[in-house]
Amino acid sequence: MLSKSLIDKLHYFSFGLVIFTIPFPMLLNNIAIFIFIFFSLLNIRRVTLNQNFINYFFFILFLLSVFSLTYTCNLESGLKMIEKTLSFIIFFLFVPTLNISNEQINKILNLFVYGCLIVLFFFLATASYNFWSTGSLYIFNPENLVNENYFFYHRFTKPFDIHAVYFGMYLVFSSCILLYNFKDQRKKIKIIRGLILILFAVGIYLLQSFAVLSVYFIVLLFFLTTLSRRKINFKKLGVLLIIILMPATIFYQKAKVFDGEVFNYSIEEDVHSRNWNSLNIRLAKWECALEVFKENNILIGSGVGCTQDKLDEMYQKKNFTIGINKRFNTHNQYLHYLVTLGILGVLAYLIFLIAGLYKSLTTNDFLLFAIIAMITICSVTENIFGLNKGIVFFTSIYYLILLRYEKE
């Protein structure tokens, strides 16, 4: 029979494996999650309910989703969505059962950095090999009829089929982990961390996501404000300002193209129209999503599993050809909850974000601020809880950060 101390160690290692494999293909991460669940069940007696409201959001969201199965128009799809969101319950219940110190929590967070670093190197190596073997930076994508650069956006993350925005969020949070307690490291470690920070900044640039660049800029500015409360080393401040300069410059360049014409669109234009761009196509999706919300129960929404069916119907009704062909989701987490769970769902989401931001600011918690800011901003352009890559990342990291308060 395994001793209690050995079970605790294996439990700790299993969760570290979950965090480390987040940037890797989902199969590896799923295996790690099953191992973590196994050791968590051995510590099931440690399951306790925390008194803090912000711990309960994902649990509340799961309950609202389960309740919505009673009125959804597509029960089969709804059950699949519930299965996908089981991570909300798994990490809510089992992360608090970990018998680990704050030092071990920091080690787990560092594992996430190492995982992201390995994957980033792999993407860079793959893009370089493709360039070397083909003699061209570009490859033609027959789906959207454009030439894609091996080193940019979705083509860059294609080897693992990770959405560019998700990997961008991973790199931003990894950068925050490197900055966290940076001053407590030895000089050699600081140099290594500084080089990795620069490499991650390059990776964030290559991913070309406006939302990711925005949150990167904001969390770095927040970190600068925390420096003002410490003894400022101007060399370190200069390095940080250089790191901030890159996303700030890209942010400005991307913002400049947002003139009036970019916002204009005709919803009936076909998939090959050159008038579509990444912004106005989202506006068209949001227009349809709001119409779906108005046509259904505004208090409790259309129900889990029914949202995509309702959107497809609206695309047909408005003759949104590209939406019909590609079966777009809302590409906005706020609108997704508004359509799926109604005002109750989006209200719960907003309260969670406000409470999390308030706690991070009142406790000066840089990592909590970073994860909540990331959820808040990236929710505007993506359904970040629509894929396992987003669900597992945010829920596991979120509850790991909150676990530090129980260890203090």
Short mmCIF file of C-alpha atoms in Angstrom, two decimals:
data_model
loop_
_atom_site.label_atom_id
_atom_site.label_comp_id
_atom_site.label_asym_id
_atom_site.label_seq_id
_atom_site.Cartn_x
_atom_site.Cartn_y
_atom_site.Cartn_z
CA MET A 1 0.00 0.00 0.00
CA LEU A 2 1.29 3.46 -0.92
CA SER A 3 2.27 5.70 1.99
CA LYS A 4 0.54 9.04 2.48
CA SER A 5 3.73 11.01 1.73
CA LEU A 6 4.33 9.04 -1.50
CA ILE A 7 0.73 9.66 -2.63
CA ASP A 8 1.20 13.38 -1.97
CA LYS A 9 4.41 13.40 -4.05
CA LEU A 10 2.81 11.52 -6.95
CA HIS A 11 -0.22 13.82 -6.71
CA TYR A 12 2.10 16.83 -6.94
CA PHE A 13 4.02 15.36 -9.90
CA SER A 14 0.79 14.47 -11.72
CA PHE A 15 -0.51 18.04 -11.51
CA GLY A 16 2.88 19.34 -12.62
CA LEU A 17 2.52 17.05 -15.65
CA VAL A 18 -0.93 18.54 -16.37
CA ILE A 19 0.49 22.07 -16.37
CA PHE A 20 3.60 21.12 -18.36
CA THR A 21 1.61 19.43 -21.16
CA ILE A 22 -0.93 22.23 -21.70
CA PRO A 23 0.95 23.62 -24.76
CA PHE A 24 1.39 20.12 -26.23
CA PRO A 25 -1.15 18.10 -28.27
CA MET A 26 -4.36 17.47 -26.32
CA LEU A 27 -3.82 13.69 -26.10
CA LEU A 28 -0.77 14.15 -23.86
CA ASN A 29 -2.61 16.63 -21.68
CA ASN A 30 -5.66 14.35 -21.38
CA ILE A 31 -3.45 11.47 -20.19
CA ALA A 32 -1.89 13.78 -17.59
CA ILE A 33 -5.36 14.88 -16.41
CA PHE A 34 -6.48 11.25 -15.94
CA ILE A 35 -3.36 10.53 -13.87
CA PHE A 36 -4.05 13.65 -11.78
CA ILE A 37 -7.68 12.59 -11.23
CA PHE A 38 -6.52 9.15 -10.05
CA PHE A 39 -4.24 10.56 -7.34
CA SER A 40 -6.82 13.22 -6.45
CA LEU A 41 -9.36 10.48 -5.73
CA LEU A 42 -6.87 8.94 -3.31
CA ASN A 43 -6.97 12.29 -1.47
CA ILE A 44 -10.72 12.76 -1.83
CA ARG A 45 -11.15 13.29 1.92
CA ARG A 46 -9.31 16.60 1.55
CA VAL A 47 -12.01 18.08 -0.70
CA THR A 48 -13.30 21.24 0.99
CA LEU A 49 -15.49 24.10 -0.16
CA ASN A 50 -13.74 27.46 -0.06
CA GLN A 51 -15.67 30.44 1.28
CA ASN A 52 -14.41 32.91 -1.35
CA PHE A 53 -16.89 33.66 -4.16
CA ILE A 54 -14.30 33.83 -6.95
CA ASN A 55 -13.49 30.15 -6.33
CA TYR A 56 -17.03 29.18 -7.33
CA PHE A 57 -17.45 30.76 -10.74
CA PHE A 58 -16.54 27.73 -12.87
CA PHE A 59 -18.68 25.51 -10.64
CA ILE A 60 -21.64 27.91 -11.00
CA LEU A 61 -21.13 28.04 -14.76
CA PHE A 62 -21.13 24.24 -14.90
CA LEU A 63 -24.40 24.08 -12.94
CA LEU A 64 -26.03 26.67 -15.23
CA SER A 65 -24.91 24.64 -18.24
CA VAL A 66 -26.32 21.41 -16.81
CA PHE A 67 -29.63 23.14 -16.03
CA SER A 68 -29.81 24.44 -19.60
CA LEU A 69 -29.98 20.84 -20.85
CA THR A 70 -33.62 20.86 -19.74
CA TYR A 71 -34.55 23.33 -22.48
CA THR A 72 -31.84 22.96 -25.15
CA CYS A 73 -32.90 22.18 -28.73
CA ASN A 74 -29.97 19.78 -29.24
CA LEU A 75 -29.50 17.46 -26.26
CA GLU A 76 -26.82 15.32 -27.91
CA SER A 77 -24.63 18.32 -28.66
CA GLY A 78 -25.37 19.71 -25.20
CA LEU A 79 -24.13 16.54 -23.50
CA LYS A 80 -20.90 16.76 -25.51
CA MET A 81 -20.42 20.34 -24.34
CA ILE A 82 -21.02 19.30 -20.72
CA GLU A 83 -18.41 16.57 -21.11
CA LYS A 84 -15.95 19.18 -22.41
CA THR A 85 -16.56 21.49 -19.44
CA LEU A 86 -16.00 18.75 -16.84
CA SER A 87 -12.60 20.38 -16.29
CA PHE A 88 -14.52 23.16 -14.49
CA ILE A 89 -15.46 20.63 -11.81
CA ILE A 90 -12.24 18.59 -11.86
CA PHE A 91 -9.93 21.49 -11.02
CA PHE A 92 -12.46 23.22 -8.74
CA LEU A 93 -12.65 20.10 -6.54
CA PHE A 94 -9.21 18.53 -6.88
CA VAL A 95 -6.61 21.33 -7.00
CA PRO A 96 -7.35 22.24 -3.33
CA THR A 97 -6.57 18.61 -2.35
CA LEU A 98 -2.91 19.12 -3.30
CA ASN A 99 -0.68 19.05 -0.22
CA ILE A 100 2.00 21.39 -1.55
CA SER A 101 3.90 24.48 -0.44
CA ASN A 102 4.13 27.86 -2.16
CA GLU A 103 7.63 26.88 -3.31
CA GLN A 104 6.18 23.81 -5.03
CA ILE A 105 3.44 25.95 -6.60
CA ASN A 106 6.15 28.16 -8.11
CA LYS A 107 7.93 25.06 -9.44
CA ILE A 108 4.70 23.91 -11.13
CA LEU A 109 4.30 27.34 -12.70
CA ASN A 110 7.87 27.13 -13.99
CA LEU A 111 7.02 23.79 -15.61
CA PHE A 112 4.46 25.65 -17.71
CA VAL A 113 7.22 28.03 -18.86
CA TYR A 114 9.46 25.10 -19.83
CA GLY A 115 6.62 23.46 -21.75
CA CYS A 116 5.92 26.66 -23.69
CA LEU A 117 9.63 27.15 -24.39
CA ILE A 118 9.98 23.63 -25.84
CA VAL A 119 6.90 24.05 -28.04
CA LEU A 120 8.04 27.50 -29.23
CA PHE A 121 11.44 26.06 -30.22
CA PHE A 122 9.66 23.25 -32.07
CA PHE A 123 7.48 25.72 -33.99
CA LEU A 124 10.51 27.85 -34.89
CA ALA A 125 12.44 24.77 -36.01
CA THR A 126 9.51 23.49 -38.09
CA ALA A 127 8.97 26.87 -39.78
CA SER A 128 12.72 27.14 -40.49
CA TYR A 129 12.79 23.63 -41.98
CA ASN A 130 9.77 24.38 -44.19
CA PHE A 131 11.46 27.56 -45.40
CA TRP A 132 14.73 25.71 -46.07
CA SER A 133 13.08 22.75 -47.84
CA THR A 134 10.71 24.80 -50.03
CA GLY A 135 12.87 27.86 -50.60
CA SER A 136 9.87 30.06 -49.80
CA LEU A 137 8.42 31.71 -46.71
CA TYR A 138 4.89 31.12 -47.98
CA ILE A 139 2.49 28.26 -48.58
CA PHE A 140 -0.85 28.57 -50.35
CA ASN A 141 -3.91 27.77 -48.23
CA PRO A 142 -6.71 26.51 -50.53
CA GLU A 143 -9.34 27.01 -47.80
CA ASN A 144 -9.04 30.79 -47.61
CA LEU A 145 -7.15 31.30 -50.90
CA VAL A 146 -4.24 33.21 -49.34
CA ASN A 147 -0.49 32.69 -49.10
CA GLU A 148 0.43 32.05 -45.46
CA ASN A 149 3.85 32.75 -43.96
CA TYR A 150 5.36 29.74 -42.17
CA PHE A 151 6.49 32.02 -39.34
CA PHE A 152 3.22 33.84 -38.66
CA TYR A 153 -0.19 33.36 -37.03
CA HIS A 154 -2.04 30.03 -37.47
CA ARG A 155 0.50 28.61 -39.93
CA PHE A 156 3.22 29.01 -37.27
CA THR A 157 1.28 26.87 -34.74
CA LYS A 158 -0.03 24.43 -37.36
CA PRO A 159 2.33 21.55 -36.37
CA PHE A 160 0.34 21.01 -33.13
CA ASP A 161 -2.94 22.44 -34.46
CA ILE A 162 -3.00 24.99 -31.63
CA HIS A 163 -5.00 28.14 -32.24
CA ALA A 164 -2.54 31.05 -32.50
CA VAL A 165 -4.46 33.10 -29.92
CA TYR A 166 -4.31 30.29 -27.35
CA PHE A 167 -0.58 29.80 -27.79
CA GLY A 168 -0.15 33.56 -27.60
CA MET A 169 -1.96 33.57 -24.25
CA TYR A 170 0.34 30.78 -23.04
CA LEU A 171 3.41 32.85 -23.95
CA VAL A 172 2.02 35.97 -22.27
CA PHE A 173 1.33 34.12 -19.03
CA SER A 174 4.72 32.38 -19.20
CA SER A 175 6.29 35.84 -19.46
CA CYS A 176 4.38 36.89 -16.34
CA ILE A 177 5.69 33.84 -14.47
CA LEU A 178 9.26 34.76 -15.45
CA LEU A 179 8.76 38.33 -14.20
CA TYR A 180 7.14 37.12 -10.97
CA ASN A 181 9.78 37.03 -8.20
CA PHE A 182 12.40 38.02 -10.79
CA LYS A 183 14.26 40.06 -8.19
CA ASP A 184 14.76 37.01 -5.95
CA GLN A 185 16.81 35.08 -8.52
CA ARG A 186 20.59 34.78 -8.81
CA LYS A 187 22.33 36.87 -11.49
CA LYS A 188 22.89 33.89 -13.82
CA ILE A 189 19.23 32.85 -13.52
CA LYS A 190 18.13 36.43 -14.20
CA ILE A 191 20.14 36.53 -17.44
CA ILE A 192 18.61 33.23 -18.59
CA ARG A 193 15.11 34.41 -17.69
CA GLY A 194 15.72 37.70 -19.48
CA LEU A 195 16.74 35.87 -22.67
CA ILE A 196 13.66 33.64 -22.48
CA LEU A 197 11.50 36.75 -21.98
CA ILE A 198 12.92 38.23 -25.19
CA LEU A 199 12.33 34.95 -27.04
CA PHE A 200 8.72 34.84 -25.82
CA ALA A 201 8.27 38.47 -26.95
CA VAL A 202 9.41 37.42 -30.43
CA GLY A 203 6.97 34.49 -30.32
CA ILE A 204 4.11 36.80 -29.33
CA TYR A 205 5.01 39.06 -32.24
CA LEU A 206 5.00 36.14 -34.70
CA LEU A 207 1.52 35.07 -33.55
CA GLN A 208 0.12 38.43 -34.73
CA SER A 209 -2.94 38.50 -32.45
CA PHE A 210 -4.27 41.95 -31.60
CA ALA A 211 -6.01 40.67 -28.44
CA VAL A 212 -2.87 38.90 -27.21
CA LEU A 213 -0.71 41.97 -27.91
CA SER A 214 -3.21 44.10 -26.00
CA VAL A 215 -3.17 41.92 -22.89
CA TYR A 216 0.63 41.60 -23.10
CA PHE A 217 0.98 45.37 -23.11
CA ILE A 218 -1.45 45.77 -20.18
CA VAL A 219 0.13 43.14 -17.91
CA LEU A 220 3.60 44.55 -18.52
CA LEU A 221 2.37 48.03 -17.63
CA PHE A 222 0.83 46.59 -14.46
CA PHE A 223 4.18 45.00 -13.63
CA LEU A 224 5.87 48.39 -14.11
CA THR A 225 3.50 49.92 -11.54
CA THR A 226 4.54 47.25 -9.02
CA LEU A 227 8.19 48.18 -9.61
CA SER A 228 7.48 51.70 -8.39
CA ARG A 229 6.76 50.25 -4.94
CA ARG A 230 10.16 48.57 -4.82
CA LYS A 231 13.71 49.82 -5.06
CA ILE A 232 14.05 50.55 -8.80
CA ASN A 233 17.08 49.23 -10.66
CA PHE A 234 17.29 51.36 -13.80
CA LYS A 235 19.08 48.64 -15.79
CA LYS A 236 16.22 46.22 -15.15
CA LEU A 237 13.70 48.96 -15.86
CA GLY A 238 15.42 49.70 -19.18
CA VAL A 239 15.30 46.03 -20.22
CA LEU A 240 11.60 45.85 -19.33
CA LEU A 241 10.84 49.02 -21.29
CA ILE A 242 12.55 47.49 -24.35
CA ILE A 243 10.40 44.37 -23.97
CA ILE A 244 7.28 46.56 -23.70
CA LEU A 245 8.34 48.62 -26.72
CA MET A 246 7.90 45.68 -29.10
CA PRO A 247 4.21 44.94 -28.35
CA ALA A 248 3.47 48.66 -28.02
CA THR A 249 4.89 49.34 -31.51
CA ILE A 250 2.99 46.42 -33.06
CA PHE A 251 -0.16 47.46 -31.21
CA TYR A 252 0.13 50.96 -32.69
CA GLN A 253 0.79 49.69 -36.21
CA LYS A 254 -2.23 47.38 -36.09
CA ALA A 255 -4.46 50.07 -34.56
CA LYS A 256 -3.59 52.51 -37.38
CA VAL A 257 -5.34 50.35 -39.99
CA PHE A 258 -8.64 50.54 -38.11
CA ASP A 259 -10.11 53.32 -40.22
CA GLY A 260 -13.76 53.61 -41.15
CA GLU A 261 -13.54 51.29 -44.17
CA VAL A 262 -12.34 48.38 -42.06
CA PHE A 263 -15.63 48.40 -40.14
CA ASN A 264 -17.82 48.39 -43.26
CA TYR A 265 -19.27 45.15 -44.59
CA SER A 266 -22.19 43.67 -46.47
CA ILE A 267 -23.27 40.50 -44.70
CA GLU A 268 -24.33 38.83 -47.96
CA GLU A 269 -20.88 39.01 -49.60
CA ASP A 270 -19.47 35.56 -50.37
CA VAL A 271 -16.46 33.80 -48.89
CA HIS A 272 -14.08 34.98 -51.62
CA SER A 273 -14.92 38.69 -51.30
CA ARG A 274 -11.86 40.87 -50.72
CA ASN A 275 -13.91 43.23 -48.53
CA TRP A 276 -13.83 40.82 -45.58
CA ASN A 277 -11.15 41.30 -42.93
CA SER A 278 -10.54 39.88 -39.46
CA LEU A 279 -12.47 42.73 -37.81
CA ASN A 280 -15.60 43.20 -39.91
CA ILE A 281 -16.15 39.46 -40.22
CA ARG A 282 -16.34 39.34 -36.42
CA LEU A 283 -18.79 42.25 -36.46
CA ALA A 284 -20.99 40.21 -38.81
CA LYS A 285 -20.86 37.21 -36.44
CA TRP A 286 -21.72 39.42 -33.47
CA GLU A 287 -24.64 40.96 -35.36
CA CYS A 288 -26.08 37.49 -35.95
CA ALA A 289 -25.41 36.42 -32.34
CA LEU A 290 -27.31 39.43 -30.96
CA GLU A 291 -30.26 38.60 -33.23
CA VAL A 292 -30.28 35.03 -31.87
CA PHE A 293 -30.24 36.39 -28.31
CA LYS A 294 -33.23 38.65 -29.02
CA GLU A 295 -35.24 35.81 -30.56
CA ASN A 296 -34.76 33.43 -27.62
CA ASN A 297 -35.34 33.55 -23.86
CA ILE A 298 -33.22 36.54 -22.86
CA LEU A 299 -33.02 35.44 -19.21
CA ILE A 300 -31.76 31.85 -19.60
CA GLY A 301 -30.69 31.71 -23.27
CA SER A 302 -31.06 28.94 -25.83
CA GLY A 303 -29.24 26.29 -23.81
CA VAL A 304 -25.93 24.44 -24.12
CA GLY A 305 -25.66 22.57 -27.42
CA CYS A 306 -28.27 24.71 -29.15
CA THR A 307 -26.18 27.82 -29.78
CA GLN A 308 -24.49 26.68 -32.99
CA ASP A 309 -27.79 25.45 -34.45
CA LYS A 310 -29.41 28.82 -33.72
CA LEU A 311 -26.45 30.69 -35.22
CA ASP A 312 -26.57 28.55 -38.37
CA GLU A 313 -30.29 29.34 -38.73
CA MET A 314 -29.56 33.06 -38.39
CA TYR A 315 -26.75 32.86 -40.95
CA GLN A 316 -29.23 31.29 -43.38
CA LYS A 317 -31.86 33.90 -42.57
CA LYS A 318 -29.44 36.80 -43.18
CA ASN A 319 -27.79 35.05 -46.14
CA PHE A 320 -24.41 35.30 -44.39
CA THR A 321 -22.70 33.01 -46.91
CA ILE A 322 -19.29 32.78 -45.28
CA GLY A 323 -20.94 32.08 -41.91
CA ILE A 324 -23.02 29.29 -43.45
CA ASN A 325 -19.99 27.70 -45.11
CA LYS A 326 -17.66 27.91 -42.10
CA ARG A 327 -20.26 27.47 -39.31
CA PHE A 328 -18.73 30.26 -37.24
CA ASN A 329 -19.28 30.41 -33.50
CA THR A 330 -19.80 33.81 -31.83
CA HIS A 331 -16.04 34.50 -31.52
CA ASN A 332 -16.87 36.40 -28.35
CA GLN A 333 -17.16 34.71 -24.94
CA TYR A 334 -19.52 37.38 -23.58
CA LEU A 335 -21.91 36.92 -26.52
CA HIS A 336 -21.60 33.15 -26.25
CA TYR A 337 -22.84 33.20 -22.67
CA LEU A 338 -25.50 35.75 -23.58
CA VAL A 339 -26.85 33.48 -26.34
CA THR A 340 -26.35 30.17 -24.51
CA LEU A 341 -27.19 31.01 -20.88
CA GLY A 342 -28.89 34.38 -21.29
CA ILE A 343 -28.53 37.35 -18.98
CA LEU A 344 -27.94 35.02 -16.01
CA GLY A 345 -24.91 33.48 -17.70
CA VAL A 346 -23.24 36.68 -18.85
CA LEU A 347 -23.99 38.36 -15.50
CA ALA A 348 -22.27 35.51 -13.63
CA TYR A 349 -19.31 35.87 -15.99
CA LEU A 350 -19.02 39.63 -15.48
CA ILE A 351 -19.28 39.33 -11.68
CA PHE A 352 -16.50 36.72 -11.74
CA LEU A 353 -14.21 38.99 -13.79
CA ILE A 354 -14.89 42.06 -11.66
CA ALA A 355 -14.38 40.13 -8.40
CA GLY A 356 -11.14 38.60 -9.72
CA LEU A 357 -9.75 41.95 -10.86
CA TYR A 358 -10.72 43.54 -7.53
CA LYS A 359 -8.95 40.81 -5.56
CA SER A 360 -5.83 41.01 -7.73
CA LEU A 361 -5.62 44.79 -7.31
CA THR A 362 -6.32 44.85 -3.56
CA THR A 363 -3.75 42.10 -2.92
CA ASN A 364 -1.29 43.37 -5.56
CA ASP A 365 -1.29 39.86 -7.05
CA PHE A 366 0.46 40.12 -10.42
CA LEU A 367 -0.27 36.56 -11.58
CA LEU A 368 -3.96 36.71 -10.66
CA PHE A 369 -4.25 40.06 -12.44
CA ALA A 370 -2.54 38.59 -15.51
CA ILE A 371 -4.86 35.58 -15.81
CA ILE A 372 -8.03 37.64 -15.21
CA ALA A 373 -6.92 40.39 -17.61
CA MET A 374 -6.19 37.74 -20.21
CA ILE A 375 -9.66 36.21 -19.84
CA THR A 376 -11.33 39.64 -19.90
CA ILE A 377 -9.60 40.93 -23.04
CA CYS A 378 -9.34 37.75 -25.10
CA SER A 379 -13.04 37.03 -24.44
CA VAL A 380 -13.84 39.96 -26.74
CA THR A 381 -12.47 38.21 -29.83
CA GLU A 382 -12.55 34.50 -28.96
CA ASN A 383 -14.68 31.81 -27.33
CA ILE A 384 -11.83 31.01 -24.96
CA PHE A 385 -13.89 28.37 -23.12
CA GLY A 386 -15.03 26.78 -26.36
CA LEU A 387 -12.00 24.50 -26.69
CA ASN A 388 -10.26 22.19 -24.21
CA LYS A 389 -7.05 24.14 -24.82
CA GLY A 390 -8.68 27.18 -23.23
CA ILE A 391 -10.75 25.42 -20.56
CA VAL A 392 -7.85 23.38 -19.12
CA PHE A 393 -5.39 26.28 -19.27
CA PHE A 394 -7.56 28.83 -17.50
CA THR A 395 -9.17 26.56 -14.89
CA SER A 396 -6.01 24.70 -13.85
CA ILE A 397 -3.83 27.82 -13.67
CA TYR A 398 -6.59 29.87 -12.02
CA TYR A 399 -7.12 27.41 -9.16
CA LEU A 400 -3.37 26.91 -8.76
CA ILE A 401 -2.95 30.68 -8.27
CA LEU A 402 -5.79 30.76 -5.74
CA LEU A 403 -4.22 27.82 -3.89
CA ARG A 404 -1.40 30.14 -2.80
CA TYR A 405 -3.82 32.04 -0.57
CA GLU A 406 -4.67 28.86 1.33
CA LYS A 407 -0.96 28.19 1.91
CA GLU A 408 -0.27 31.63 3.41
#
